[in-house]
Every structure is written in structure tokens, then in C-alpha cells.
Amino acid sequence: MGNKQTTFTDEQLEAYQDCTFFTRKEVLRLHGRYRELAPHLVPLDYTNNPDIRVPLTLIVTMPELKVLCSVAGQENPFRDRIVETFSEDGQGNLTFNDFVDMFSALCETSPRELKTIYAFKIYDFNRDNFICKEDLQRTLNKLTKGELTPEEVTLVCDKAIEEADLDGDTKLSFADFENMISKAPDFLSNFHVRI
Amino acid sequence: MSEEDDNEEEDNDEEDDNDEEEDNDEEEDEEEKEVRPETLSPEELEELKEAVDERKKLIQGLRGKPWSMKKKLGVAGVCGEIRGRLGKGKGRKLYAYKVMMAKKWMKFKRDFENFKTACIPWEMKIKEIESINGAPYGSMPRKTVPRAEEGSAMDFAVLWDFGGYAEYSVLFYGYYNNQRAIGWLKFRMPLSYFLVGVGTVAYSYMVVIRTMARNANESGVGDDYSFNFSWKMFTSWDYLIGNPETADNKFASITTSFKEAILEEQESQKDDNIHLTRFLRVLANFLVLCCLAGSGYLIYFVVRRSQKFALDGLENHTWWERNEVNMVMSLLGMFCPMLFDVISALENYHPRVALQWQLGRIFALFLGNLYTFIIALMDEINLKREEEKIIKFNITTWEASLYNGTLSENSTGPPITIHPADVPRGPCWETMVGQEFVRLIISDTMTTYITLLIGDFLRAVLVRFLNYCWCWDLEAGFPSYSEFDVSGNVLGLIFNQGMIWMGAFYAPCLPALNVLRLHVSMYLQCWAVMCCNVPQERVFKASGSNNFYMAMLLVILFLSTLPAIYTIVTIPPSFDCGPFSGKKRMFDVIQETLESDFPAWFSRVFSYASNPGLVLPFILLMVLAIYYLQSTSKSYKEANVELKKKLQTQNEENKKKNKRAALKAQMDLEEARKAASQTTEQQNNNNASPQDHEADEEESQSSSGERMYHGKNGRNPPPPPPPPSLVRNQELPATRAPVPRIYHHGNHGAQGYLPGFPRQSEPRIYRVPSLQRH
């Protein structure tokens, strides 16, 4: 507080403070990180809300997100899924607003309900508002990097659906997911990204 | 324009913040000018205030809404405008300050946790190994490091057998003087020796039991397995991981965890022929008993032989014959567990149960060996005591001869100085016991290291390099790389600790020695694990918590301290060596201290307290207390189980209810859709032409109604037709009564329009604009 910055107007910063879990300083720091990803694309002065989108390929070079990529160079959908979920166009290209929103939803102070909603969106690969068996299989394969046999994968997915599905439609709706996650002890501590 | 602005503010789904009465009045005035010339009545003012408060709450909860940033910014921006007009901003500053403090506090807590973790030695190494092999035992290795009271390093390894200089060093009992008080601080050496010995044992008991109690508590909480697989899938990945290597480790540990869960699941689905299994199990147990008896006899035989050798004089025998006992014990400890493993293949138990049996048998083996060893030791002690009597006699004669030769009676001359090395010394059975234990530990260590080098390292080298020129695939088939046997290693640690407890009273520096050995072992085994071992195929913990191993540790503690306590209480100390020499029993030192160092009344109190008439009732009371606590704890456990069962049935009931409700809702939805589409068709047929406007409105109305049904907010699907207007009213709480509603969207006038009902019956005020229009 005190040093004049020209990146954002005061109203903009106030608005960001209202809409996210970040303070002014953190918002400015986030802007710095955003700019680092593509210095030629992102202007320093955001006072007139330029409509700039940083593409997916550059976003995933961030160390906080990069790690979710496996050593073999294959893309891990969690990383891509996170960015896609928060992007406005659904393709993974983030404006600064989306960028801030993403880190705000995943930060430590974000409440459980919000995280649950976004977790559901992230794990729903085909975006049909249900986590179906294929979504589960893809999640599992990415978690274990293909180390499990297909029978084991099927067994695990069947068991997971059996455990969590309340309305018997062999896929997990948001209500099922929420019910299951609300009792999970590790969810909050694992599902957050610090920036 | 301003009218439109007002309406725009109120039309949007997102409400505006409006927290000033002046603002209320401002808006009201504006609206009043538009709609009605009268002033607003108090009730209407109240309603407006309510609406404003609701909007305020909405703004405060804006952060937690799962809307896109654009939407949120839109709301916040409008709000900011209004706030700007009013010049109010203090609330914001306070909030920002609070958030900053909260974040600073969280950061501090995090840093402190990191600091605490960094203080744990080898934390990173352990995490590395854990991730590759799974993390079955958590903190077990860290917790069994013994406390080293005399922690200073000792350089002793001159003679491997701990004879010579080593024998007369601090390491062993015999070094310590029996002087009652040493130096100007009047340090009570014998008393401290005794108390330290007893105190360490008591402290060990306390620590083990406290750990067991804590583990028991924790295991009760984390027992909920109702969502096992789902949780593993959705909550196991740690999004904070920022390092590729850690990520790899995490992938490995997640995979291991899944495999374990899958195995559990598969095991619980097997079933077998019961009679054959029982017969095989009995046979297996018989074989195991034979093995144990055989090993016990072997050790006894070897100990007897070594006694014979000792009588002959140790120089006449080869190295093997001298160290026979220790080598045999170590070799038995190596090969018998493998034998037990093979035998247990007959039994066909659940892997966890099989593991527990295996560990139990190895336990019995070690215990048998150790006790045979101790019995042999007792024989030697008795031998030494016989020797003592002879030497005592010899010393008196020697002293007499010394004095007789040089002085005549009744004259006092200068005292004869004799070099201490020349004085004949009595035998010291305590030092001998200490020596035996130290030798045992050393040979045990050596066996472990050699097994590690040959069994793991050499094997890995052979498999890797011979594989190029061998007929079958060495890596996949026999012998392949050795697995890291977690349970075997934990057992080894426990027995090591048992031996330390046994020998610590007679070789006071033994714990220090052991700390050194553990350091070396840690690095050696760490290297061996990462370099030559593969993780276990089937990962099973012997127990859900660490309590299985803690229970073993407790039993070992009890059994180890038993011999030491027996010797302290029964056998008189050597007359010529150690801190208790000259006393009748070792614990006489306590008596002596009480008499000389404490005031007189103290010893009287003590003598009353140790009166059997007092002690026996006290013991009886403790037994009764134990019984009582045991029975209450049993009843609590039963109540717990009942409650869990109830909870489970409740959950199942809820599941069924939800299923039924969901089905019902679906059916209702179908019906509603059908009805809506039917009535729309009807309307279209009935009202022929110029009501295109209305038809459009109705269609958009019903479609907007349907849009409601798809809403994600978990709102119950509203009952069919009349309600689209009511539903809209719920969304915009201030749309009731006097405030005019000129809707921005296409279907203004039809807002209150109920399909199938004539228009004129609508008494609502917001009919006015539509009438005006027509």
C-alpha cells in the first residue's frame, strides 16, 4: 500500500477483492505471474480491461500446474481439465479474469462448497454434468499412469459408483458427488493450489 | 433513462448492493416519480429494506459463488458505482485487513509445521522410500531409537572379543567403583547406577503404553470405509505438489494404495473347502512346532559345547568354535523364517492373517533362542560364583603372606604399594554377562550386514549381469531381485531393542553403541533398498494401526527385563567389582541411601509403606480397578459397534429414499412437460391469429419454465403450469406489489399470464403497462 501502480484502477482492484479471496497485493502479484507467461501478449496496463487471452499451451508451463504432466510428455487431463474448466471459451485459453478466478477458487481460503463444485466440473471430462463410468476410467488411468490392468480399472470404477451413487442411475450426479466428498477427510487439504 | 437504469438494476439476476437509507430514498423517489405520486407506505419501505439487505448478503457471498468472473465483476462493478456515489468504503478496508491477518496467521502455522518436520531426522529419505514402497508403518522406524543417556562416543574396538582394554572400560559393569559418594559434589554412584537402570525400564514401559493408547484412539476415528474407492480416486492427488520427482513418488504411492484396496476386495470375495483347509493348517502348525523345538535343542547343544570349550581354554579352538553360539543363533534367525514362509503356503489364509501368523512364529523362534541363551548364561554365572569363593580364599592368603613377609606384628610402617595390575582380582560375573550381550549384538549386526550384502546386493548384481548370458529370464523368474521385507525388518528392530534392554544394566554403554549401529544401518539399508530391492508384490499391513508391533514391543520389553530383574533381586553381586560390591543384594543400595541421606522419619514412613499388610491390599485395589475399567471399556466398544450398525442402516435407508424421490421427480417432470406441450398446442389451436404475441410469450414462458427445471441450484422442480410467474417472483424478491415491473425481455405483459386463464381476471399492477401497450 502506498506505491503507485498503474496496472489497475482502484475500482478494478476493489472489484477483484470483492469477487475473489485475494487481497490487492496478491492480485497485483497474480498479474505479474500472468504477464510472465506471455510478456508479449499481456500488457502492463489493465486499466481499460483489454481482452487478452493466454492460450492453453502457455498456461500449462506454470510450475504450479506443470507438474501434473507426466514424465513421458503425455498430457495429464487434470492440468488441462482445470484450465479448461475455468476458461470462458471452454478451450483452455484464459483471460486474466479467468486466471484470477481459477486461483481464487483453488486457494486455501476458498470454501468447501465452492471447491466441490469445481472439482465436479474438473472430473467431468465430457461435460455432461454427470461423472459417468468413462470419466472415472479416465481419472483412474491418469492417476495410476496406466499401471493397473483393465480388469482392475473396471473393478475400481464399479466399486466407486456403487459406493457413491445414490439415485441408481450408474453415474454420479452433483448431489452424489457432493454427498461423498463432504465426508472425505483429505479433500480440502489436497485440493488446493498455492500461488 | 434513469427509470430504465433502475429497472435494469433490479431486473438482473444479480442484485445490487444498496446499504444506505439515503440511497433507498433516492431510488424510491425516482421510482415513485415514475409510477405513483403517493409516498411509499411504511410496510413497503420495510419490504424494500429487506430486499436491500438480501442484496447486501449476496454481495458478501459473491466470492463463494460458482459464477464466471465476468458475471461476478459485473455485479461488483455496479455495486462499486453506487458505493462510489455514496462515498462509503470503510467496511471494505476492514475486511481487507482481516483477510490479510488471517492469511499471515495461516502462513505462520504452515512455516511452523515445516520447521517441525524438518527437525525430524531423515524425514526426506523416509518419504522417498515410503513413496516407492507404500507407507505402511508411518513413523515406526523413527520411534524405536533408544534414548542414549551416556551418549558420548566410545572408542573401544581394540579387541573384537571385548576382552583386554575393553573389558575394563566404562562399557562394562566392572569399571564402576563402589565408592558411595564421589568427589566434592558427593555424587552417589551406586545409587545413580541403580536408579538409572530401573528408571530406563520404567520410562520405556510408559512410552510404549502411551503410544499404544494413542494409536488405539486414532484407529477408532479413521475407520470409515464407506467411500473407500471414491475417496482414493477423487481426493488422493495432492494439487500442491510442485516437483516432478515428488509427483512421480505420489503416482507410485497412489498406485500402491489402489492395488492394496483391490486385493482386499478380491480377498473378501473368495471362499473355500473348509475341511481340507483345516487339516492343512493343523499340519502346518505341527511342522512349525517341530522347527521351533529343533532350533531350541540346537542352541542348547551348542551352548553346552561352548561351555566345554571354555573349560578347556579358548585358545585351543578355532574361531568358529569360539563364536559358535552367536553364529548359530544368527544363522537360525536367518533361515527359519524362510522355512516358516514356505510352510505357511499350506495354510491359505487371508494375507493379513498369514502375515500375523508368520510374525508370531518368528517371534516365538527368537524368544526361544534368547531364553535358551539366557539359561546358558545362568549356568556360567553360577560357575563364576563358585570361582569367586575360591578366589576370595586365595586373596586372603595372599594378603596375609604379603604382610607377614615384610612387617612384624604391632609395628606400623609405610603402606606397601603394589601396582593395581598385580593385585589378584575376583571374577566379575556381571561384566561377563555384559560382554556376552555385546558380542551377541555385534554378531547379530554383522550377520545382518552380510546378509544384506550377499542376499540383496550380490544377488541384484548377478541377476542384472548374468541375465545377458542365461537361459531363462533371471529378472522375472527365479531368483529375481529381492523384495524389501518390511515386516521382517521391523521385527529385527524390535528384537534388537529387546537385547539392548536385557543387557543395558550390565553394559551401560550398550545403548550408545546401539545408536551408532542404528545410524550405520539406516544409511546402509537405505542404499540397499533404493539400489537393489523391488517393492513387495502384495502389500499388506499386519495391522490397521501400528498397534500390532507396539504390542510385540511391549511383550519383548517385559520378557527382556525379566531376567535382569531376576538377577538383581536374587543373585548377590560380586565381591570385588562393580558399584554394588560388598553388599548382600544390589537393591540394598536403596536401603543404605534411605538410612544415611534422608531424615529419620523418612525411612520410618518407607518401612511402613513397604509393610506387606499395606502392599497387598493396594495390589488388590489395583486389580479391581483394572477389572472395572476393562468391563466399562468393553461395554463402550459394544455401544460403538451398535451405533455404527445403526448409522449404516440409516445410510442405506436414505439411499433408497433418494432413489425413490429421484424417480418420482423424473416422472413428475415428464408429466409436466407433456401437460405443458399439450396446453400450448391447445392454445395455438384455440386462439387463432393476432395473438402471435401471446403465443410467443407463452412459448417462451413455458420454455423459460422448463429452463427453470434444468437449473443447477437444486431447486425442486416447480409444479406444472401456473407457476412460471411465481417462480420468477421468487428469484426477484422485490417484485411484489407496488413496484412496477417493466420486464426487459420479450414477454412483459405475459408475466402473470397463466395459460388457459382469461386475462381480465389478473388484478396485478404490472398488468398496467401491457394494457397501456395494447
CSV table of N, CA and C in Angstrom, one decimal, chain A residues 9 19 27 31 39 54 57 69 96 103-104 111 118 120 125-126 130 147-148 168 171 185 191:
chain,number,residue,atom,x,y,z
A,9,THR,N,-7.0,0.2,-12.0
A,9,THR,CA,-7.6,1.3,-11.3
A,9,THR,C,-8.0,0.8,-10.0
A,19,CYS,N,-14.6,-10.1,-5.5
A,19,CYS,CA,-15.0,-11.3,-6.2
A,19,CYS,C,-14.1,-12.5,-6.0
A,27,VAL,N,-3.5,-9.8,-5.9
A,27,VAL,CA,-4.0,-9.6,-7.3
A,27,VAL,C,-2.9,-9.0,-8.2
A,31,HIS,N,-1.1,-10.7,-11.4
A,31,HIS,CA,-0.9,-10.1,-12.7
A,31,HIS,C,0.5,-10.3,-13.2
A,39,PRO,N,4.8,-12.3,-22.0
A,39,PRO,CA,5.0,-10.9,-21.8
A,39,PRO,C,4.7,-10.1,-23.1
A,54,VAL,N,-4.5,-15.7,-22.8
A,54,VAL,CA,-3.3,-16.5,-22.9
A,54,VAL,C,-3.7,-17.9,-23.3
A,57,THR,N,-1.5,-23.6,-24.1
A,57,THR,CA,-0.1,-24.2,-24.2
A,57,THR,C,0.8,-23.4,-23.3
A,69,CYS,N,2.0,-32.9,-15.4
A,69,CYS,CA,2.3,-33.5,-16.7
A,69,CYS,C,3.2,-34.7,-16.4
A,96,PHE,N,-7.3,-12.8,-18.1
A,96,PHE,CA,-6.8,-12.5,-16.7
A,96,PHE,C,-7.8,-12.8,-15.7
A,103,PHE,N,-7.3,-19.4,-9.6
A,103,PHE,CA,-6.5,-19.5,-8.4
A,103,PHE,C,-7.3,-19.1,-7.1
A,104,SER,N,-8.3,-18.3,-7.3
A,104,SER,CA,-9.1,-17.9,-6.1
A,104,SER,C,-9.9,-19.1,-5.7
A,111,PRO,N,-14.0,-21.8,0.2
A,111,PRO,CA,-14.8,-22.7,1.0
A,111,PRO,C,-15.0,-24.1,0.3
A,118,TYR,N,-16.3,-27.0,-8.3
A,118,TYR,CA,-15.3,-27.0,-9.3
A,118,TYR,C,-14.6,-28.4,-9.5
A,120,PHE,N,-16.1,-31.2,-9.2
A,120,PHE,CA,-17.1,-31.9,-10.0
A,120,PHE,C,-16.9,-31.6,-11.5
A,125,PHE,N,-15.2,-35.1,-17.5
A,125,PHE,CA,-14.5,-34.9,-18.7
A,125,PHE,C,-15.3,-34.6,-19.9
A,126,ASN,N,-16.5,-35.2,-20.0
A,126,ASN,CA,-17.3,-35.0,-21.2
A,126,ASN,C,-18.3,-33.9,-21.0
A,130,PHE,N,-22.6,-35.0,-15.5
A,130,PHE,CA,-22.5,-36.3,-14.7
A,130,PHE,C,-21.2,-36.9,-14.8
A,147,GLU,N,-0.8,-48.1,-14.7
A,147,GLU,CA,-0.2,-49.3,-14.1
A,147,GLU,C,-1.2,-50.4,-13.7
A,148,LEU,N,-2.4,-50.1,-13.7
A,148,LEU,CA,-3.4,-51.1,-13.4
A,148,LEU,C,-3.9,-51.8,-14.6
A,168,GLY,N,-29.1,-44.3,-8.3
A,168,GLY,CA,-29.2,-45.6,-9.0
A,168,GLY,C,-29.2,-45.4,-10.5
A,171,LYS,N,-24.4,-43.4,-12.7
A,171,LYS,CA,-23.4,-42.3,-12.9
A,171,LYS,C,-23.6,-41.4,-11.7
A,185,PRO,N,-12.0,-37.0,4.4
A,185,PRO,CA,-11.2,-36.2,5.3
A,185,PRO,C,-10.1,-35.4,4.6
A,191,PHE,N,-7.0,-30.6,-2.2
A,191,PHE,CA,-7.5,-29.9,-3.4
A,191,PHE,C,-7.2,-28.4,-3.2
